[in-house]
CSV table of C-alpha atoms and ligand atoms in Angstrom, one decimal:
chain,number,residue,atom,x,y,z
A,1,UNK,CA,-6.7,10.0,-21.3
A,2,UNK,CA,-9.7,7.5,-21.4
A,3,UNK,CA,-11.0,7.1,-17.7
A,4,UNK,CA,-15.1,5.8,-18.0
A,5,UNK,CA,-14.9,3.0,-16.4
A,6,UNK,CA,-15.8,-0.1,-18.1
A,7,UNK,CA,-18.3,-2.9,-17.2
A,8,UNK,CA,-15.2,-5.4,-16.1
A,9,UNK,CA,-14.3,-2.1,-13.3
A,10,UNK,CA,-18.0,-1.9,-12.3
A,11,UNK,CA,-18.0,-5.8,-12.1
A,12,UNK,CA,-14.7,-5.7,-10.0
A,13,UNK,CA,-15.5,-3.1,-7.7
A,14,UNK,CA,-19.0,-4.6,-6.6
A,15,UNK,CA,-17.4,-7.7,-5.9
A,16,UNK,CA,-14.4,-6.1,-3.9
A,17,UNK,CA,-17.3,-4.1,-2.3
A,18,UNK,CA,-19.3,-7.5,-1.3
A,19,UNK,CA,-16.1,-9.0,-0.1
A,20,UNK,CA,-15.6,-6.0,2.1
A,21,UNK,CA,-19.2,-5.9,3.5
A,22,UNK,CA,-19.5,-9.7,4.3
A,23,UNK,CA,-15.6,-10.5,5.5
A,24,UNK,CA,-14.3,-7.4,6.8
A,25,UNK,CA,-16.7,-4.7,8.0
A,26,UNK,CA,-18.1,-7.0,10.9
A,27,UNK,CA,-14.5,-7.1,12.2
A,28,UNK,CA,-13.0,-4.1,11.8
A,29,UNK,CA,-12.8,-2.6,15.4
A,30,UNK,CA,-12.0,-5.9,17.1
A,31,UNK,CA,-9.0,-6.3,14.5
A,32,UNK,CA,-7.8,-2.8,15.1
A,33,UNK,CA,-8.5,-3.0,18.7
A,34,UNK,CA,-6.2,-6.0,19.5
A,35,UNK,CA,-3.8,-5.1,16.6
A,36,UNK,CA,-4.7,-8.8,15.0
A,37,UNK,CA,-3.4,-9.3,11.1
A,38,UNK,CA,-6.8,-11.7,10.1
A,39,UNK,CA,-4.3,-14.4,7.9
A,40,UNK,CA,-7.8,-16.2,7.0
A,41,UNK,CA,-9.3,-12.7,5.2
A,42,UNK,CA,-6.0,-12.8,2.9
A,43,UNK,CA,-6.5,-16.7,2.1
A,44,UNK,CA,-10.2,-15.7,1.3
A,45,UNK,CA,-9.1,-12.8,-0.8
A,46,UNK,CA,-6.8,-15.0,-2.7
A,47,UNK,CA,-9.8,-17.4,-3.8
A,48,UNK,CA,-11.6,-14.3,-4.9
A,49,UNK,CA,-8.9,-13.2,-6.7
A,50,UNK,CA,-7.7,-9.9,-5.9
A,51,UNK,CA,-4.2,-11.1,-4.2
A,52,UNK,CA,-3.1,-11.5,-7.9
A,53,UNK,CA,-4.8,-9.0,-9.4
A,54,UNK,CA,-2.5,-7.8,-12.1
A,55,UNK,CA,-0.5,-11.5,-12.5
A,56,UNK,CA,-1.5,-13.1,-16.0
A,57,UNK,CA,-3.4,-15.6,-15.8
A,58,UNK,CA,-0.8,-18.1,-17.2
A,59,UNK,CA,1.0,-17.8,-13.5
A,60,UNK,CA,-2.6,-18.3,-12.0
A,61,UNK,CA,-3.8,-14.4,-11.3
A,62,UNK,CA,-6.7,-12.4,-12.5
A,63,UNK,CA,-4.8,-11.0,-15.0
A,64,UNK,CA,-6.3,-7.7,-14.9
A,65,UNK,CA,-5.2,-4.0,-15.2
A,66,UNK,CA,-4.4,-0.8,-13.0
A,67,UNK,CA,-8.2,0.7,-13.4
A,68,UNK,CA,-9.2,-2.7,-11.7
A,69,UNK,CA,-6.6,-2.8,-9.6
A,70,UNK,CA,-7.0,0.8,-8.4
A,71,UNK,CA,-11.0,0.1,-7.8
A,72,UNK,CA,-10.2,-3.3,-5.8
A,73,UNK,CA,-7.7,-1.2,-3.2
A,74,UNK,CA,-10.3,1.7,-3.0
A,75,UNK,CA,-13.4,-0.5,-2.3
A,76,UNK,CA,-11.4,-2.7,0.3
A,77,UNK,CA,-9.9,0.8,1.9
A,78,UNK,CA,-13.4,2.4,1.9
A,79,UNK,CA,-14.2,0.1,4.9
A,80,UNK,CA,-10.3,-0.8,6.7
A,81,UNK,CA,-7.1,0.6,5.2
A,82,UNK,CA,-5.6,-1.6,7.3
A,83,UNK,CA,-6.3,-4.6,4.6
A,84,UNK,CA,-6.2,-2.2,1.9
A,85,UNK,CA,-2.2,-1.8,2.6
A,86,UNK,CA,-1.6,-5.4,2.7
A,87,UNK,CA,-3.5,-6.2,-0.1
A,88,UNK,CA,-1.5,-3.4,-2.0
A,89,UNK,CA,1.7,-4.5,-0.8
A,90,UNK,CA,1.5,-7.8,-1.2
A,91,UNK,CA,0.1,-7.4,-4.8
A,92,UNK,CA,2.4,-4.3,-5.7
A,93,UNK,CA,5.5,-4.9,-4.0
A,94,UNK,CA,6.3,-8.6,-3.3
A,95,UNK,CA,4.6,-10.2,-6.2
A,96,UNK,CA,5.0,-6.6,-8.1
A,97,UNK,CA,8.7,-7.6,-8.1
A,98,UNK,CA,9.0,-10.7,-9.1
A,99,UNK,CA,6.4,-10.5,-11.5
A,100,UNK,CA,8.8,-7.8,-13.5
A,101,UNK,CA,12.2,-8.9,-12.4
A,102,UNK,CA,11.7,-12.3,-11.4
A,103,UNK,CA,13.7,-15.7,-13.9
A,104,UNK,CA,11.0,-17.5,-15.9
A,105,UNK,CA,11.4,-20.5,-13.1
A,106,UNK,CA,10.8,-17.7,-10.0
A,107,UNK,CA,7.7,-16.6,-11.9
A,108,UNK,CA,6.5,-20.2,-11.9
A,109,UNK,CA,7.5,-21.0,-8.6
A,110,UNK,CA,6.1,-17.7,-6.6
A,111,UNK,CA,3.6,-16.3,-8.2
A,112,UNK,CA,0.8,-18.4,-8.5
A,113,UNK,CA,1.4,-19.3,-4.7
A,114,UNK,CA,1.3,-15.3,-3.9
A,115,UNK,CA,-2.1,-15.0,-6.6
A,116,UNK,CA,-4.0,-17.3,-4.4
A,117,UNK,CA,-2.5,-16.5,-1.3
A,118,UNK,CA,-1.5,-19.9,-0.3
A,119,UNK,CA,2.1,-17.0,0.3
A,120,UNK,CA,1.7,-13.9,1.7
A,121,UNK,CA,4.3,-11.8,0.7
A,122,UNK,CA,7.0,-8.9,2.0
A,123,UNK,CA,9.3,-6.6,0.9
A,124,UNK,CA,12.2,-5.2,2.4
A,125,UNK,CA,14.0,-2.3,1.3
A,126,UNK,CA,14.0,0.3,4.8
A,127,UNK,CA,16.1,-0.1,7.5
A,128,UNK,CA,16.3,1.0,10.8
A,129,UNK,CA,18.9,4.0,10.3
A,130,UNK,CA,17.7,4.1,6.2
A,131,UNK,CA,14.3,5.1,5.2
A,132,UNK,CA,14.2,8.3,2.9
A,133,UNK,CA,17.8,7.7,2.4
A,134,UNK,CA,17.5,3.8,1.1
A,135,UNK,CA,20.3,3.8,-1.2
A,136,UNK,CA,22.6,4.2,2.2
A,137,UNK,CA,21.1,0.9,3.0
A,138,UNK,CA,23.6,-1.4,5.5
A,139,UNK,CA,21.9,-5.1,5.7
A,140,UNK,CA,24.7,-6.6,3.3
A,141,UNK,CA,25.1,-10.0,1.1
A,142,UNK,CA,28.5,-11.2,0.3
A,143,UNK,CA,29.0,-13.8,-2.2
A,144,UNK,CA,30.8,-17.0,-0.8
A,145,UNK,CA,30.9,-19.1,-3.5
A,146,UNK,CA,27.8,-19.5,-5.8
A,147,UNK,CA,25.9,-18.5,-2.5
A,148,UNK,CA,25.0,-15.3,-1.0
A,149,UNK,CA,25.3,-14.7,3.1
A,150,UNK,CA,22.9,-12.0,4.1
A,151,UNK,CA,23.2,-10.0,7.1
A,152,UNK,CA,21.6,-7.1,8.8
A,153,UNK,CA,17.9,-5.7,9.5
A,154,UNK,CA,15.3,-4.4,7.2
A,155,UNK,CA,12.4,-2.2,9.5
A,156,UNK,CA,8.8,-1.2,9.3
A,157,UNK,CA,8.1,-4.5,6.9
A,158,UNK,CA,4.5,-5.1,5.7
A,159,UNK,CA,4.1,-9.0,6.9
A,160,UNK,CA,8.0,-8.9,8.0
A,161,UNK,CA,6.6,-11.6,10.7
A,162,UNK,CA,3.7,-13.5,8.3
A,163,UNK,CA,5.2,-13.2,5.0
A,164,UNK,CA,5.7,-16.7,3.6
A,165,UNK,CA,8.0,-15.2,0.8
A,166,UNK,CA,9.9,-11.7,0.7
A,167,UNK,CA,11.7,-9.9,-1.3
A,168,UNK,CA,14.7,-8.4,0.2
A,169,UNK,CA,17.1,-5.3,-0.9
A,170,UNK,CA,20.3,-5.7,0.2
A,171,UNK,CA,24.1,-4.1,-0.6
A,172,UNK,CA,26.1,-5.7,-2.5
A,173,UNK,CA,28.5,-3.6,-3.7
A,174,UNK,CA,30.9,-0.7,-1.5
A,175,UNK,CA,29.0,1.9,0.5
A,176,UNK,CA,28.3,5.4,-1.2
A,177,UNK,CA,28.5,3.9,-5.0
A,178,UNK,CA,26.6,3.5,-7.2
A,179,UNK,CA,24.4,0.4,-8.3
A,180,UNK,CA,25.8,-1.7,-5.4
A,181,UNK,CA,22.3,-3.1,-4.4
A,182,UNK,CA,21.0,-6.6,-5.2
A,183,UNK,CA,17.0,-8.0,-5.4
A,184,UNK,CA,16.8,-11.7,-3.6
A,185,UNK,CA,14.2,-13.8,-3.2
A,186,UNK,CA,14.4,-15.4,0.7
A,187,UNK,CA,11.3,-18.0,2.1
A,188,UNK,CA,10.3,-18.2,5.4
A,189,UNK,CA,11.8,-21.2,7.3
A,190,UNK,CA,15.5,-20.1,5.1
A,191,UNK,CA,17.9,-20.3,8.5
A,192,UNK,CA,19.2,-17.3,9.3
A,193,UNK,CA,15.9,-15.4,8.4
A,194,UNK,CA,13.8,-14.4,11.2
A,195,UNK,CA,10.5,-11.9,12.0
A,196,UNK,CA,11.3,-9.4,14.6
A,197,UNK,CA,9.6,-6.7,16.7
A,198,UNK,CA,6.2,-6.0,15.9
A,199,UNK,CA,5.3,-1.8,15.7
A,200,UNK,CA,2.3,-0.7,18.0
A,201,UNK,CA,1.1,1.8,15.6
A,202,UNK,CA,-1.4,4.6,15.5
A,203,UNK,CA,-2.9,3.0,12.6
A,204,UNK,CA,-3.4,0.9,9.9
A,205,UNK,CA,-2.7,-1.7,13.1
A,206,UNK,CA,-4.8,-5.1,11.4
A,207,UNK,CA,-1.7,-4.6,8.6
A,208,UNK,CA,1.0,-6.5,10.3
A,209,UNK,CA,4.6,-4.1,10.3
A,210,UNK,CA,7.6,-5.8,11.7
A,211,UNK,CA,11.7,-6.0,11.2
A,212,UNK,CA,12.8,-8.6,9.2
A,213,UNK,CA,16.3,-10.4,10.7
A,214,UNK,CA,19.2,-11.9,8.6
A,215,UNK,CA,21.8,-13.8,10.4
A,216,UNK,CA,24.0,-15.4,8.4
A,217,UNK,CA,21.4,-16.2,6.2
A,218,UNK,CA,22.5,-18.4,3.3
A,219,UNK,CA,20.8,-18.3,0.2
A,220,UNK,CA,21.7,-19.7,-3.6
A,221,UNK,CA,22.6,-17.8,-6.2
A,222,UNK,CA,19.0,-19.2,-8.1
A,223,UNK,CA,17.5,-16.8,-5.6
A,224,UNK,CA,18.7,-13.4,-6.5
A,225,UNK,CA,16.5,-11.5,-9.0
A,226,UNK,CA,18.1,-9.7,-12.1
A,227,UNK,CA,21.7,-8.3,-12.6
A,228,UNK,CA,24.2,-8.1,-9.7
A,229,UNK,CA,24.1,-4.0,-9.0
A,230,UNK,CA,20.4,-3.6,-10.0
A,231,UNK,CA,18.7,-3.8,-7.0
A,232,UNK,CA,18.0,-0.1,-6.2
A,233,UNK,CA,16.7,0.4,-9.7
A,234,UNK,CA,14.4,-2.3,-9.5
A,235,UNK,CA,13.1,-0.7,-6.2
A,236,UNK,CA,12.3,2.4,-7.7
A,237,UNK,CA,10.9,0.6,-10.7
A,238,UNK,CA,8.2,-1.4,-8.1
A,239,UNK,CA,7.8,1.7,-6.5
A,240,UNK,CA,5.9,3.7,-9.1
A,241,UNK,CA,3.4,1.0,-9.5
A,242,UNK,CA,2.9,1.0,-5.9
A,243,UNK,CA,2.5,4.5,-5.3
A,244,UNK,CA,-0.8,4.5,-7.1
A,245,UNK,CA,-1.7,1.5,-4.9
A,246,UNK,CA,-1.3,3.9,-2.3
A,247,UNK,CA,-3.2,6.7,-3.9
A,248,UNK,CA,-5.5,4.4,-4.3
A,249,UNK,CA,-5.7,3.3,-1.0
A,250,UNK,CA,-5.8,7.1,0.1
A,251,UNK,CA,-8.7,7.4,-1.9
A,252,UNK,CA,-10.6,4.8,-0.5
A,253,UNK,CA,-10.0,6.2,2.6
A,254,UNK,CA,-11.1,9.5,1.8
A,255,UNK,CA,-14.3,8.3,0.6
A,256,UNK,CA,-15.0,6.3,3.2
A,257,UNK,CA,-14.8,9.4,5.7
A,258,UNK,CA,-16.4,11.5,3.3
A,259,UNK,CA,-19.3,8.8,3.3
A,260,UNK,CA,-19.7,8.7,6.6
A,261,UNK,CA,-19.4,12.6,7.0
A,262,UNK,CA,-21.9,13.6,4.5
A,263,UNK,CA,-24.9,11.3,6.2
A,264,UNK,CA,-23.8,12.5,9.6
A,265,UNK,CA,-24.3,16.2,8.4
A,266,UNK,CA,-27.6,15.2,7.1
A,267,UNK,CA,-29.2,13.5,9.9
A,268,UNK,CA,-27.5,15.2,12.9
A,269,UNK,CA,-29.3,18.1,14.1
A,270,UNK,CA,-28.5,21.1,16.1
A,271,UNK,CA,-30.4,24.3,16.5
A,272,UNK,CA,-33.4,22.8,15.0
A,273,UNK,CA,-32.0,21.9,11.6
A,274,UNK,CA,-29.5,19.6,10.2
A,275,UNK,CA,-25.8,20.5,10.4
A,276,UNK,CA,-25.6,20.5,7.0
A,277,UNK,CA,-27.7,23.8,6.4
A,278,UNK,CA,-25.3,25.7,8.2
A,279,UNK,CA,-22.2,26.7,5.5
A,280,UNK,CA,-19.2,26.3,7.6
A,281,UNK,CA,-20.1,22.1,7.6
A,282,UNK,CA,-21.5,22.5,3.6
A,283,UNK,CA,-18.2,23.7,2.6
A,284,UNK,CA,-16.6,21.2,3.8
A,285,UNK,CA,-18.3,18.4,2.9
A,286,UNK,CA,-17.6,20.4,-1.0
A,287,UNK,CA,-14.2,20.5,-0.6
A,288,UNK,CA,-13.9,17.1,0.2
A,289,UNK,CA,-15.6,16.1,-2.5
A,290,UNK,CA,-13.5,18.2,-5.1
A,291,UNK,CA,-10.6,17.5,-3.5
A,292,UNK,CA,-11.3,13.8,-3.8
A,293,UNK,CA,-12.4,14.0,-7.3
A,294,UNK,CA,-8.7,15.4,-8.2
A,295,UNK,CA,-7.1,12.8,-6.8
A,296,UNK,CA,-8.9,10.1,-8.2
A,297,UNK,CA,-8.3,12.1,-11.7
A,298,UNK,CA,-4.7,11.7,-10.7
A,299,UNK,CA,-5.1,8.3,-9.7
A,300,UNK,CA,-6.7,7.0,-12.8
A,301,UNK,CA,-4.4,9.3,-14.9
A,302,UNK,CA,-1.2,7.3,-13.2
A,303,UNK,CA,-2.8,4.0,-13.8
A,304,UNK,CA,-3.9,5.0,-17.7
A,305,UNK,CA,-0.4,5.7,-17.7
A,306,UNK,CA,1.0,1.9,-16.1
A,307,UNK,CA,-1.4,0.5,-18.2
A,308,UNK,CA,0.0,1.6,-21.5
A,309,UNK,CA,3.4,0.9,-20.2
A,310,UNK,CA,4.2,4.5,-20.4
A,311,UNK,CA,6.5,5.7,-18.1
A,312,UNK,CA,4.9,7.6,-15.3
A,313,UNK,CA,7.4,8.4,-12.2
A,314,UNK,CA,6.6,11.8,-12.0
A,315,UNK,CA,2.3,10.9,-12.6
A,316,UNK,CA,2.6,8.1,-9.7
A,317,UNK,CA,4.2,10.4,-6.9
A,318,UNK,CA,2.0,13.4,-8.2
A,319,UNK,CA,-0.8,11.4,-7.8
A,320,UNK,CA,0.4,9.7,-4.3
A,321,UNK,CA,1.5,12.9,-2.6
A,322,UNK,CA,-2.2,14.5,-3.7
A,323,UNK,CA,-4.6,11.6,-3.0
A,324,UNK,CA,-2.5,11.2,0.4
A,325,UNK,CA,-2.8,14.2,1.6
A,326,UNK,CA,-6.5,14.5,0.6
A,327,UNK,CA,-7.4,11.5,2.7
A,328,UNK,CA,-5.1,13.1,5.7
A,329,UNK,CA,-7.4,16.5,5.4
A,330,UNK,CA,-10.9,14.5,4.3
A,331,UNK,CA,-10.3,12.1,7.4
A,332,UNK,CA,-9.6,15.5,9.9
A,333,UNK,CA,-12.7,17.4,8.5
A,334,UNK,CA,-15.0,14.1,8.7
A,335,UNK,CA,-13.8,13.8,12.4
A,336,UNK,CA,-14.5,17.5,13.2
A,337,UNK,CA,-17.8,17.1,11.5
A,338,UNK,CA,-19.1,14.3,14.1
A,339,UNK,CA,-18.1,16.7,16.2
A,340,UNK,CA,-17.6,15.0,19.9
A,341,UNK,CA,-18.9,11.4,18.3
A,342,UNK,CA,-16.3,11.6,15.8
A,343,UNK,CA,-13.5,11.5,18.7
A,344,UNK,CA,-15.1,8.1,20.1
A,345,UNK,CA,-14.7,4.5,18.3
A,346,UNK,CA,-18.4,4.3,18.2
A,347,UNK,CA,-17.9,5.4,15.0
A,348,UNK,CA,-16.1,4.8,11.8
A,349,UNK,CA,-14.2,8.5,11.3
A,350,UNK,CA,-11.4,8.3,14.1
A,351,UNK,CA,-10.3,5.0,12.7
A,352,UNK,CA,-10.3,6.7,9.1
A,353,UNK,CA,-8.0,9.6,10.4
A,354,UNK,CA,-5.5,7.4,12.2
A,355,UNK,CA,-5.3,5.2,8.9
A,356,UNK,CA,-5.3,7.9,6.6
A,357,UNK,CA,-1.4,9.3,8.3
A,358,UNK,CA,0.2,6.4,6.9
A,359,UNK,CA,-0.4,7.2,3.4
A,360,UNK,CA,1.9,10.5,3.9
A,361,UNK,CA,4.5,7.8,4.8
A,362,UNK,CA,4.7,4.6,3.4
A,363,UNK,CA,6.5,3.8,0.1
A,364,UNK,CA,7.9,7.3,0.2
A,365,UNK,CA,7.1,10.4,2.7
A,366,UNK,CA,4.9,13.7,1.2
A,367,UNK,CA,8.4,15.3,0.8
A,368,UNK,CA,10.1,12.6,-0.9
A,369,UNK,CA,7.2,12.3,-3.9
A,370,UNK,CA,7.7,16.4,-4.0
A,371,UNK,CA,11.4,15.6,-4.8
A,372,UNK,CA,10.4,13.1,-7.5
A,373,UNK,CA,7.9,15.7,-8.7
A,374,UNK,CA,10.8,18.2,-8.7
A,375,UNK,CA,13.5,16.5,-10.5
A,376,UNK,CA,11.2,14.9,-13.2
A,377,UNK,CA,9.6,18.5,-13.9
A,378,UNK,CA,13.3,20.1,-14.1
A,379,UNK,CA,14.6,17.3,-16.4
A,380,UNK,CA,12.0,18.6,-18.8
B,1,FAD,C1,2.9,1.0,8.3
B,1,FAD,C2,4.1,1.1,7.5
B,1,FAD,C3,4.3,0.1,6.6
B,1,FAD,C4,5.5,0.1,5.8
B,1,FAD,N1,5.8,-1.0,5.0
B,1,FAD,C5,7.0,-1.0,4.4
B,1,FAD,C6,7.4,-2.2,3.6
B,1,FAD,O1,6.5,-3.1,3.4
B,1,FAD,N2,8.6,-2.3,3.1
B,1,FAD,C7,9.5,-1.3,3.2
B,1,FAD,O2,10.6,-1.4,2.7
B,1,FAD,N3,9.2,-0.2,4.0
B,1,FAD,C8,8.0,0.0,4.6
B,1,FAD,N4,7.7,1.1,5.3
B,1,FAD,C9,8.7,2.1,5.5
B,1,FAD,C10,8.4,3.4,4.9
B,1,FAD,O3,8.5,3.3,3.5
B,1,FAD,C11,9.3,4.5,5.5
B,1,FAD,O4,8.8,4.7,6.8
B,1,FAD,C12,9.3,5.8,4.7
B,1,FAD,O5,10.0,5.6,3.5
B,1,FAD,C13,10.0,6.9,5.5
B,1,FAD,O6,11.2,6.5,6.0
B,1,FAD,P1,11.6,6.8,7.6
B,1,FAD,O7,10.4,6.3,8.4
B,1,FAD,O8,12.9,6.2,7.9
B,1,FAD,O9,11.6,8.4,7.7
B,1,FAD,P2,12.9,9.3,7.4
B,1,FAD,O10,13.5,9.0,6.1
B,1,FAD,O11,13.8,9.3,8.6
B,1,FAD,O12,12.2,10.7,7.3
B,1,FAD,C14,11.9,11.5,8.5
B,1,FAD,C15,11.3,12.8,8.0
B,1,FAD,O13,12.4,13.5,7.3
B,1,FAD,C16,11.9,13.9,6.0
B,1,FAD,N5,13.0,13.8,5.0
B,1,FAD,C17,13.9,12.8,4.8
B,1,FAD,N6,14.7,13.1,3.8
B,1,FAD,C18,14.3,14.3,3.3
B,1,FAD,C19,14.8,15.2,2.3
B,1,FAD,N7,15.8,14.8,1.5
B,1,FAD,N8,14.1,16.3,2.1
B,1,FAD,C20,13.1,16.7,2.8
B,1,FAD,N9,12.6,15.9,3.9
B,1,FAD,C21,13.2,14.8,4.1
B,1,FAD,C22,10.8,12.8,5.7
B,1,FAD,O14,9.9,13.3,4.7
B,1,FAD,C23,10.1,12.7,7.1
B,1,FAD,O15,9.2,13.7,7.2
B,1,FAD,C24,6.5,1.1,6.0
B,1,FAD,C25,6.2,2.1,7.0
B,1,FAD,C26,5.1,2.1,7.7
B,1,FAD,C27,4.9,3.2,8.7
């Protein structure tokens, strides 16, 4: 494994990092504060070129790799996960999809609208009643002639509301067997299709999570994505590469409180000397930064591994479960560290440990990667 990182990463991540400084740092607070989803940030980030990051450049994307895709998320995370999970589940879900399962004229259509973000995009595979447990899924399409007619609820949706485009999961086939799930392709403004309730989450509240409604909603055949039956294996597919999007995003969250931590220890004093002379804050501020450093080994080892097209279910989850749970423990340390300015929104570390929660969640609870870990490791 080959992880220096080349001068194309270094040129990524310092323009990811001025991005971040100059658009989103100012706002951070007042976006998590009033629970806003800043649409404009996401336009910006499309002309910059990081909401198509890994789309060839013949469907109008950057047409780069996981290492640059893995820096872009970190750097962006560093200063708001918020953004950080949209930008990763836009890039590494919606367009993630269609960019591997997608017809030749879906690819043409979507994807250079998602690269520059003239689309913002969802997808919908939980449910209210099925999130671990997705294959149980219950939002249904029936075929009616060449169409489909879609009905039922998908839950906790990144952009569920906003998203322009989404790609939706739905059964297609009798509950409790097997490959009975289908992949479509459903645009805002379809009838039937509808943004519903909005979570008031602990964190990660600038990312916009909402249910995703389907009434009767009609759509043609051109819109369904690969083979009748394949849906659930395409999820699983997107979900590898997304899981080191959320690593990724971990780790950037882990930095940023480890950042902030290791400055704070430097310049607060208390008994005449910095906190950081005293060892019970040192060896903290140590195992954060080893801990961090093996998950970014893990991170970069899972994206070595997309990269060469190499098949890396076990790698991804290894390398989500670790980085997620670092940034869970970096993010509690940093806040305990400020001590009683940690616990205030005057600064940055309370806002890194609400953030940091969701990465033991989304696209696959701490318990669900130790299953995937756990079967892959026995099949050997
Ligand atoms: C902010 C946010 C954004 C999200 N964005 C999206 C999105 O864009 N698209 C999308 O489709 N989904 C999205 N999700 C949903 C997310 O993927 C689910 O929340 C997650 O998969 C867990 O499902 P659940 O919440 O239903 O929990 P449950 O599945 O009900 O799990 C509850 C608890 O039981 C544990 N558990 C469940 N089964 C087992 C088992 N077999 N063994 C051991 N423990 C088990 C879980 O680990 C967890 O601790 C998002 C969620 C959040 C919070």
């Amino acid at each position: 494994m080959e992880f220096q990182t080349s001068e194309l990463t270094e040129q990524v991540a310092q323009s990811a990092r001025d991005f971040a400084r100059q658009h989103i740092k100012p706002h951070v607070m007042l976006w998590d504060e009033s629970q806003t989803f800043p649409l404009q940030v996401f336009k910006e980030l499309g002309k910059a070129g990081m909401m198509g990051v890994l789309v060839p450049e013949a469907y109008g994307g950057s047409g780069l790799g996981y290492f640059e895709y893995v820096t872009i998320i970190q750097e962006i995370a560093r200063v708001c996960g918020s953004i950080g999970l949209s930008v990763a589940a836009h890039n590494s879900l919606c367009t993630g999809h269609i960019m591997t399962f997608g017809t030749e004229e879906q690819k043409k259509k979507y994807l250079p609208l998602l690269a520059s973000a003239e689309m913002i995009g969802a997808w919908g595979l939980t449910e209210p009643n099925t999130g671990s447990d997705a294959g149980n899924m219950k939002c249904v399409a029936v075929q009616e002639g060449s169409d489909w007619v879609i009905n039922g609820t998908k839950s906790w949706i990144t952009h569920g509301i906003s998203g322009d485009v989404a790609v939706v999961i739905c059964r297609t086939g009798a509950a409790g067997t097997r490959d009975n799930a289908t992949a479509f392709i459903v645009e805002r403004g379809t009838p039937g299709f509808s943004g519903g309730k909005k979570e008031n989450k602990l964190g990660m509240r600038a990312s916009e999570t909402a249910e995703m409604i389907f009434d009767n909603c009609r759509l043609p055949d051109s819109a369904r994505m690969g083979a009748v039956g394949d849906g659930f294996k395409q999820a699983m597919k997107v979900l590898d590469g997304g899981r080191i999007s959320i690593a990724a995003l971990s780790l950037g969250i882990a930095k940023g409180a480890y950042d902030a931590a290791l400055q704070y220890a430097k310049e607060r004093h208390q008994f005449g000397q910095p906190i950081a002379n005293f060892q019970g804050i040192s060896f903290k501020l140590a195992d954060m930064a080893t801990e961090i450093m093996a998950a970014e080994l893990l991170t970069m080892q899972a994206a070595d591994m997309k990269n060469k097209k190499m098949s890396m279910t076990k790698e991804a989850a290894m390398a989500k479960y670790y980085a997620s749970e670092v940034a869970v423990k970096t993010a509690n340390d940093a806040v305990q560290i400020f001590g009683g300015y940690g616990y205030t929104k005057d600064f940055p570390v309370e806002k890194f440990y609400r953030d940091a929660k969701l990465c033991t969640i989304g696209e696959g609870t701490s318990e669900i990667q130790k299953i995937v870990i756990a079967r892959e490791a026995l099949k050997a």
